[in-house]
CSV table of N, CA and C in Angstrom, one decimal:
chain,number,residue,atom,x,y,z
Z,117,GLN,N,-16.3,8.7,21.5
Z,117,GLN,CA,-15.9,10.0,21.1
Z,117,GLN,C,-14.4,10.2,21.4
Z,118,VAL,N,-13.6,10.5,20.3
Z,118,VAL,CA,-12.2,10.6,20.5
Z,118,VAL,C,-11.8,12.1,20.6
Z,119,HIS,N,-11.0,12.4,21.6
Z,119,HIS,CA,-10.5,13.8,21.8
Z,119,HIS,C,-9.0,13.8,21.7
Z,120,MET,N,-8.5,14.7,21.0
Z,120,MET,CA,-7.1,14.9,20.9
Z,120,MET,C,-6.8,16.3,21.3
Z,121,VAL,N,-5.9,16.4,22.3
Z,121,VAL,CA,-5.6,17.7,22.9
Z,121,VAL,C,-4.1,18.0,22.8
Z,122,GLU,N,-3.8,19.1,22.2
Z,122,GLU,CA,-2.4,19.6,22.0
Z,122,GLU,C,-2.0,20.5,23.2
Z,123,SER,N,-0.8,20.5,23.5
Z,123,SER,CA,-0.2,21.4,24.5
Z,123,SER,C,1.2,21.6,24.2
Z,124,GLY,N,1.8,22.6,24.9
Z,124,GLY,CA,3.2,22.9,24.7
Z,124,GLY,C,3.5,24.1,23.8
Z,125,GLY,N,2.5,24.7,23.2
Z,125,GLY,CA,2.7,25.9,22.4
Z,125,GLY,C,3.1,27.1,23.3
Z,126,GLY,N,3.5,28.2,22.6
Z,126,GLY,CA,3.8,29.4,23.3
Z,126,GLY,C,4.6,30.3,22.5
Z,127,LEU,N,5.3,31.3,23.2
Z,127,LEU,CA,6.1,32.3,22.5
Z,127,LEU,C,7.5,32.0,22.8
Z,128,VAL,N,8.3,32.0,21.7
Z,128,VAL,CA,9.7,31.6,21.8
Z,128,VAL,C,10.5,32.5,20.8
Z,129,GLN,N,11.8,32.8,21.1
Z,129,GLN,CA,12.6,33.6,20.2
Z,129,GLN,C,13.1,32.7,19.1
Z,130,ALA,N,13.4,33.4,18.0
Z,130,ALA,CA,14.0,32.7,16.9
Z,130,ALA,C,15.3,31.9,17.3
Z,131,GLY,N,15.4,30.7,16.9
Z,131,GLY,CA,16.6,29.9,17.3
Z,131,GLY,C,16.2,29.0,18.5
Z,132,GLY,N,15.1,29.2,19.1
Z,132,GLY,CA,14.8,28.5,20.3
Z,132,GLY,C,14.1,27.2,20.0
Z,133,SER,N,13.6,26.5,21.0
Z,133,SER,CA,12.9,25.2,20.9
Z,133,SER,C,11.6,25.1,21.6
Z,134,LEU,N,10.7,24.3,21.1
Z,134,LEU,CA,9.5,24.0,21.8
Z,134,LEU,C,9.2,22.5,21.6
Z,135,ARG,N,8.5,21.9,22.5
Z,135,ARG,CA,8.1,20.5,22.3
Z,135,ARG,C,6.5,20.5,22.5
Z,136,LEU,N,5.9,20.1,21.4
Z,136,LEU,CA,4.4,20.0,21.4
Z,136,LEU,C,4.1,18.5,21.8
Z,137,SER,N,3.0,18.4,22.5
Z,137,SER,CA,2.4,17.1,22.9
Z,137,SER,C,1.0,17.1,22.4
Z,138,CYS,N,0.5,15.9,22.1
Z,138,CYS,CA,-0.9,15.7,21.8
Z,138,CYS,C,-1.3,14.4,22.4
Z,139,ALA,N,-2.3,14.5,23.3
Z,139,ALA,CA,-2.8,13.3,24.0
Z,139,ALA,C,-4.2,13.0,23.6
Z,140,ALA,N,-4.4,11.7,23.3
Z,140,ALA,CA,-5.7,11.3,22.8
Z,140,ALA,C,-6.4,10.5,23.9
Z,141,SER,N,-7.7,10.6,23.9
Z,141,SER,CA,-8.6,9.9,24.8
Z,141,SER,C,-9.8,9.4,24.1
Z,142,GLY,N,-10.4,8.4,24.6
Z,142,GLY,CA,-11.7,7.9,24.0
Z,142,GLY,C,-11.5,6.6,23.1
Z,143,ARG,N,-10.2,6.4,22.7
Z,143,ARG,CA,-9.9,5.3,21.8
Z,143,ARG,C,-8.4,5.1,21.8
Z,144,ARG,N,-8.0,3.8,21.8
Z,144,ARG,CA,-6.5,3.6,21.7
Z,144,ARG,C,-6.2,3.8,20.2
Z,145,LEU,N,-5.1,4.6,20.0
Z,145,LEU,CA,-4.7,5.0,18.7
Z,145,LEU,C,-3.4,4.3,18.3
Z,146,SER,N,-3.1,3.2,18.9
Z,146,SER,CA,-1.8,2.6,18.7
Z,146,SER,C,-1.7,2.0,17.2
Z,147,ALA,N,-2.9,1.8,16.6
Z,147,ALA,CA,-2.9,1.2,15.3
Z,147,ALA,C,-3.1,2.3,14.2
Z,148,TYR,N,-3.1,3.6,14.6
Z,148,TYR,CA,-3.3,4.7,13.8
Z,148,TYR,C,-2.0,5.4,13.5
Z,149,ALA,N,-1.8,5.9,12.2
Z,149,ALA,CA,-0.7,6.8,11.9
Z,149,ALA,C,-1.1,8.2,12.6
Z,150,MET,N,-0.1,8.9,12.9
Z,150,MET,CA,-0.4,10.2,13.5
Z,150,MET,C,0.5,11.3,12.9
Z,151,GLY,N,0.1,12.5,13.1
Z,151,GLY,CA,0.8,13.6,12.4
Z,151,GLY,C,0.6,15.0,13.0
Z,152,TRP,N,1.3,15.9,12.5
Z,152,TRP,CA,1.2,17.3,12.8
Z,152,TRP,C,1.0,18.2,11.6
Z,153,PHE,N,0.1,19.2,11.7
Z,153,PHE,CA,-0.1,20.2,10.7
Z,153,PHE,C,0.0,21.5,11.3
Z,154,ARG,N,0.0,22.6,10.5
Z,154,ARG,CA,0.0,23.9,11.0
Z,154,ARG,C,-0.7,24.8,10.0
Z,155,GLN,N,-1.2,25.9,10.6
Z,155,GLN,CA,-1.9,26.9,9.8
Z,155,GLN,C,-1.5,28.3,10.3
Z,156,ALA,N,-0.9,29.1,9.4
Z,156,ALA,CA,-0.5,30.4,9.7
Z,156,ALA,C,-1.6,31.4,9.3
Z,157,PRO,N,-1.7,32.6,9.9
Z,157,PRO,CA,-2.7,33.5,9.5
Z,157,PRO,C,-2.8,33.8,8.0
Z,158,GLY,N,-3.9,33.7,7.4
Z,158,GLY,CA,-4.1,34.0,6.0
Z,158,GLY,C,-3.6,32.9,5.1
Z,159,LYS,N,-3.1,31.8,5.6
Z,159,LYS,CA,-2.6,30.7,4.8
Z,159,LYS,C,-3.4,29.4,5.0
Z,160,GLU,N,-3.3,28.5,4.1
Z,160,GLU,CA,-3.9,27.2,4.2
Z,160,GLU,C,-3.2,26.3,5.2
Z,161,ARG,N,-3.9,25.4,5.7
Z,161,ARG,CA,-3.2,24.4,6.6
Z,161,ARG,C,-2.3,23.6,5.8
Z,162,GLU,N,-1.1,23.3,6.4
Z,162,GLU,CA,-0.1,22.5,5.7
Z,162,GLU,C,0.4,21.4,6.6
Z,163,PHE,N,0.9,20.3,5.9
Z,163,PHE,CA,1.5,19.2,6.5
Z,163,PHE,C,2.8,19.5,7.1
Z,164,VAL,N,3.1,19.0,8.3
Z,164,VAL,CA,4.4,19.2,9.0
Z,164,VAL,C,5.1,17.9,9.1
Z,165,ALA,N,4.5,16.9,9.7
Z,165,ALA,CA,5.2,15.7,10.0
Z,165,ALA,C,4.2,14.6,10.2
Z,166,ALA,N,4.6,13.3,9.9
Z,166,ALA,CA,3.8,12.1,10.2
Z,166,ALA,C,4.6,11.0,10.7
Z,167,ILE,N,4.0,10.1,11.4
Z,167,ILE,CA,4.7,8.9,11.9
Z,167,ILE,C,3.7,7.7,11.8
Z,168,THR,N,4.3,6.6,11.4
Z,168,THR,CA,3.5,5.4,11.3
Z,168,THR,C,3.1,4.8,12.7
Z,169,TRP,N,2.2,3.9,12.6
Z,169,TRP,CA,1.6,3.4,13.9
Z,169,TRP,C,2.7,2.8,14.8
Z,170,SER,N,3.7,2.2,14.2
Z,170,SER,CA,4.8,1.6,15.1
Z,170,SER,C,5.8,2.6,15.5
Z,171,GLY,N,5.8,3.8,14.8
Z,171,GLY,CA,6.9,4.7,15.0
Z,171,GLY,C,8.1,4.4,14.2
Z,172,GLY,N,8.1,3.4,13.4
Z,172,GLY,CA,9.2,3.0,12.6
Z,172,GLY,C,9.6,3.9,11.4
Z,173,ASP,N,8.6,4.6,10.9
Z,173,ASP,CA,8.9,5.5,9.8
Z,173,ASP,C,8.3,6.9,10.1
Z,174,THR,N,9.0,7.9,9.7
Z,174,THR,CA,8.6,9.3,9.9
Z,174,THR,C,8.7,10.0,8.5
Z,175,TYR,N,7.9,11.1,8.4
Z,175,TYR,CA,7.9,11.9,7.2
Z,175,TYR,C,7.8,13.3,7.6
Z,176,TYR,N,8.5,14.2,6.8
Z,176,TYR,CA,8.5,15.6,7.2
Z,176,TYR,C,8.3,16.5,5.9
Z,177,ALA,N,7.7,17.6,6.1
Z,177,ALA,CA,7.7,18.7,5.1
Z,177,ALA,C,9.2,19.2,4.9
Z,178,ASP,N,9.5,19.6,3.7
Z,178,ASP,CA,10.9,20.0,3.5
Z,178,ASP,C,11.2,21.2,4.3
Z,179,SER,N,10.3,22.1,4.7
Z,179,SER,CA,10.5,23.3,5.4
Z,179,SER,C,10.9,23.0,6.9
Z,180,VAL,N,10.7,21.8,7.4
Z,180,VAL,CA,11.0,21.5,8.8
Z,180,VAL,C,12.0,20.4,8.9
Z,181,LYS,N,12.4,19.8,7.8
Z,181,LYS,CA,13.3,18.6,7.8
Z,181,LYS,C,14.6,19.0,8.4
Z,182,GLY,N,15.1,18.2,9.4
Z,182,GLY,CA,16.4,18.5,10.1
Z,182,GLY,C,16.2,19.4,11.3
Z,183,ARG,N,15.0,20.0,11.5
Z,183,ARG,CA,14.8,20.9,12.6
Z,183,ARG,C,13.7,20.3,13.6
Z,184,PHE,N,12.7,19.6,13.0
Z,184,PHE,CA,11.6,19.1,13.8
Z,184,PHE,C,11.8,17.6,13.8
Z,185,THR,N,11.3,17.0,15.0
Z,185,THR,CA,11.3,15.5,15.1
Z,185,THR,C,10.0,15.1,15.7
Z,186,ILE,N,9.3,14.2,15.0
Z,186,ILE,CA,8.0,13.6,15.5
Z,186,ILE,C,8.3,12.3,16.2
Z,187,SER,N,7.6,12.0,17.2
Z,187,SER,CA,7.7,10.8,17.9
Z,187,SER,C,6.4,10.4,18.6
Z,188,ARG,N,6.2,9.2,19.1
Z,188,ARG,CA,5.0,8.8,19.7
Z,188,ARG,C,5.3,7.9,20.8
Z,189,ASP,N,4.3,7.8,21.7
Z,189,ASP,CA,4.3,6.9,22.9
Z,189,ASP,C,3.0,6.2,22.9
Z,190,ASN,N,2.9,5.0,22.3
Z,190,ASN,CA,1.6,4.3,22.2
Z,190,ASN,C,1.0,4.0,23.6
Z,191,PRO,N,1.7,3.5,24.6
Z,191,PRO,CA,1.1,3.3,25.9
Z,191,PRO,C,0.4,4.5,26.4
Z,192,LYS,N,1.0,5.7,26.1
Z,192,LYS,CA,0.4,7.0,26.6
Z,192,LYS,C,-0.6,7.6,25.6
Z,193,ASN,N,-0.8,6.9,24.4
Z,193,ASN,CA,-1.7,7.4,23.4
Z,193,ASN,C,-1.4,8.8,23.0
Z,194,SER,N,-0.1,9.1,22.8
Z,194,SER,CA,0.3,10.4,22.6
Z,194,SER,C,1.3,10.5,21.4
Z,195,VAL,N,1.4,11.7,20.8
Z,195,VAL,CA,2.3,12.0,19.8
Z,195,VAL,C,3.0,13.3,20.1
Z,196,TYR,N,4.2,13.5,19.7
Z,196,TYR,CA,5.0,14.7,20.1
Z,196,TYR,C,5.7,15.3,18.9
Z,197,LEU,N,6.0,16.6,19.0
Z,197,LEU,CA,6.7,17.3,18.0
Z,197,LEU,C,7.8,18.1,18.6
Z,198,GLN,N,9.0,17.7,18.5
Z,198,GLN,CA,10.2,18.5,19.0
Z,198,GLN,C,10.6,19.5,17.9
Z,199,MET,N,10.5,20.7,18.3
Z,199,MET,CA,10.9,21.8,17.3
Z,199,MET,C,12.1,22.5,17.7
Z,200,ASN,N,13.1,22.5,17.0
Z,200,ASN,CA,14.4,23.2,17.3
Z,200,ASN,C,14.7,24.2,16.2
Z,201,SER,N,15.6,25.1,16.5
Z,201,SER,CA,16.0,26.1,15.5
Z,201,SER,C,14.8,26.8,14.9
Z,202,LEU,N,13.9,27.2,15.8
Z,202,LEU,CA,12.6,27.8,15.3
Z,202,LEU,C,12.9,29.1,14.6
Z,203,LYS,N,12.1,29.4,13.6
Z,203,LYS,CA,12.1,30.6,12.7
Z,203,LYS,C,10.8,31.3,12.8
Z,204,PRO,N,10.8,32.6,12.6
Z,204,PRO,CA,9.5,33.3,12.6
Z,204,PRO,C,8.5,32.7,11.7
Z,205,GLU,N,8.9,32.2,10.6
Z,205,GLU,CA,8.0,31.6,9.6
Z,205,GLU,C,7.4,30.3,10.1
Z,206,ASP,N,7.8,29.8,11.3
Z,206,ASP,CA,7.2,28.6,11.9
Z,206,ASP,C,5.9,29.0,12.7
Z,207,THR,N,5.7,30.3,12.9
Z,207,THR,CA,4.6,30.8,13.6
Z,207,THR,C,3.3,30.3,13.0
Z,208,ALA,N,2.4,29.7,13.8
Z,208,ALA,CA,1.2,29.1,13.3
Z,208,ALA,C,0.5,28.5,14.4
Z,209,VAL,N,-0.8,28.1,14.2
Z,209,VAL,CA,-1.5,27.2,15.0
Z,209,VAL,C,-1.1,25.7,14.6
Z,210,TYR,N,-0.7,24.9,15.5
Z,210,TYR,CA,-0.3,23.5,15.2
Z,210,TYR,C,-1.4,22.6,15.7
Z,211,TYR,N,-1.7,21.6,14.8
Z,211,TYR,CA,-2.7,20.7,15.0
Z,211,TYR,C,-2.2,19.2,14.9
Z,212,CYS,N,-2.6,18.4,15.8
Z,212,CYS,CA,-2.3,16.9,15.6
Z,212,CYS,C,-3.5,16.2,15.0
Z,213,ALA,N,-3.2,15.1,14.4
Z,213,ALA,CA,-4.2,14.3,13.7
Z,213,ALA,C,-3.9,12.9,13.7
Z,214,ALA,N,-4.9,12.0,13.5
Z,214,ALA,CA,-4.7,10.6,13.5
Z,214,ALA,C,-5.6,10.0,12.4
Z,215,ASP,N,-5.0,8.9,11.8
Z,215,ASP,CA,-5.8,8.2,10.7
Z,215,ASP,C,-5.4,6.8,10.7
Z,216,ARG,N,-6.4,5.9,10.6
Z,216,ARG,CA,-6.1,4.5,10.6
Z,216,ARG,C,-5.6,4.0,9.2
Z,217,ARG,N,-5.7,4.8,8.2
Z,217,ARG,CA,-5.3,4.3,6.9
Z,217,ARG,C,-3.8,4.5,6.6
Z,218,GLY,N,-3.1,5.1,7.5
Z,218,GLY,CA,-1.6,5.1,7.4
Z,218,GLY,C,-1.0,6.5,7.2
Z,219,ALA,N,0.3,6.5,7.2
Z,219,ALA,CA,1.1,7.8,7.2
Z,219,ALA,C,0.9,8.5,5.8
Z,220,SER,N,0.7,7.8,4.7
Z,220,SER,CA,0.5,8.4,3.4
Z,220,SER,C,-0.7,9.2,3.4
Z,221,THR,N,-1.8,8.8,4.1
Z,221,THR,CA,-3.0,9.5,4.2
Z,221,THR,C,-2.8,10.7,5.1
Z,222,ILE,N,-2.1,10.6,6.1
Z,222,ILE,CA,-1.7,11.8,7.0
Z,222,ILE,C,-1.1,12.8,6.1
Z,223,VAL,N,-0.1,12.5,5.3
Z,223,VAL,CA,0.7,13.4,4.5
Z,223,VAL,C,-0.3,14.2,3.5
Z,224,ARG,N,-1.3,13.5,3.0
Z,224,ARG,CA,-2.3,14.1,2.1
Z,224,ARG,C,-3.1,15.1,2.9
Z,225,GLY,N,-3.4,14.8,4.1
Z,225,GLY,CA,-4.1,15.8,5.0
Z,225,GLY,C,-5.5,16.0,4.8
Z,226,THR,N,-6.2,15.2,4.1
Z,226,THR,CA,-7.7,15.4,3.9
Z,226,THR,C,-8.4,14.1,4.3
Z,227,GLY,N,-9.6,14.4,4.9
Z,227,GLY,CA,-10.5,13.4,5.3
Z,227,GLY,C,-9.9,12.5,6.5
Z,228,LEU,N,-9.1,13.1,7.3
Z,228,LEU,CA,-8.5,12.3,8.4
Z,228,LEU,C,-9.5,12.0,9.5
Z,229,ASP,N,-9.3,10.9,10.2
Z,229,ASP,CA,-10.2,10.5,11.2
Z,229,ASP,C,-10.4,11.4,12.3
Z,230,TYR,N,-9.3,11.9,12.9
Z,230,TYR,CA,-9.4,12.7,14.1
Z,230,TYR,C,-8.4,13.9,14.1
Z,231,TRP,N,-8.9,15.0,14.6
Z,231,TRP,CA,-8.0,16.2,14.7
Z,231,TRP,C,-8.1,16.8,16.1
Z,232,GLY,N,-7.0,17.4,16.5
Z,232,GLY,CA,-7.0,18.2,17.8
Z,232,GLY,C,-7.5,19.6,17.5
Z,233,GLN,N,-7.6,20.4,18.6
Z,233,GLN,CA,-8.2,21.7,18.5
Z,233,GLN,C,-7.1,22.8,18.2
Z,234,GLY,N,-5.8,22.4,18.3
Z,234,GLY,CA,-4.8,23.3,18.0
Z,234,GLY,C,-4.1,24.0,19.1
Z,235,THR,N,-2.8,24.3,19.0
Z,235,THR,CA,-2.1,25.1,20.0
Z,235,THR,C,-1.2,26.1,19.2
Z,236,GLN,N,-1.2,27.4,19.7
Z,236,GLN,CA,-0.5,28.4,19.1
Z,236,GLN,C,1.0,28.4,19.3
Z,237,VAL,N,1.8,28.5,18.3
Z,237,VAL,CA,3.2,28.7,18.4
Z,237,VAL,C,3.6,30.0,17.7
Z,238,THR,N,4.3,30.9,18.5
Z,238,THR,CA,4.7,32.2,18.0
Z,238,THR,C,6.2,32.3,18.2
Z,239,VAL,N,6.9,32.6,17.1
Z,239,VAL,CA,8.3,32.7,17.1
Z,239,VAL,C,8.7,34.1,16.8
Z,240,SER,N,9.3,34.8,17.7
Z,240,SER,CA,9.7,36.2,17.5
Z,240,SER,C,11.1,36.3,16.9
Z,241,SER,N,11.3,37.4,16.1
Z,241,SER,CA,12.6,37.6,15.5
Z,241,SER,C,13.5,38.4,16.4
């Protein structure tokens, strides 16, 4: 049984920063692509960022490009999302995910192997 647990969410003012972490247990995910998604109230879940198993390639939604950075630490079985210059529209529950088929599958966001339970990020204006 794989568990992915996000942490690092919270309340921050617009323009501030947060760093989300996602730690996996139950299986080594070093061969899996990993990513982050978010879901705001009343909206569908949307892709935020993805990273290949090696960390050599990253992908971002246009809305976060230049402000967010995804990274991973395979020995720690973890993925991170550094969020800078936060805006009120970034307010959402953020989820991490992993899939053995690669980053392109993460970007599509459907049928992924593993999901975390989510962490709330609230950006005040």
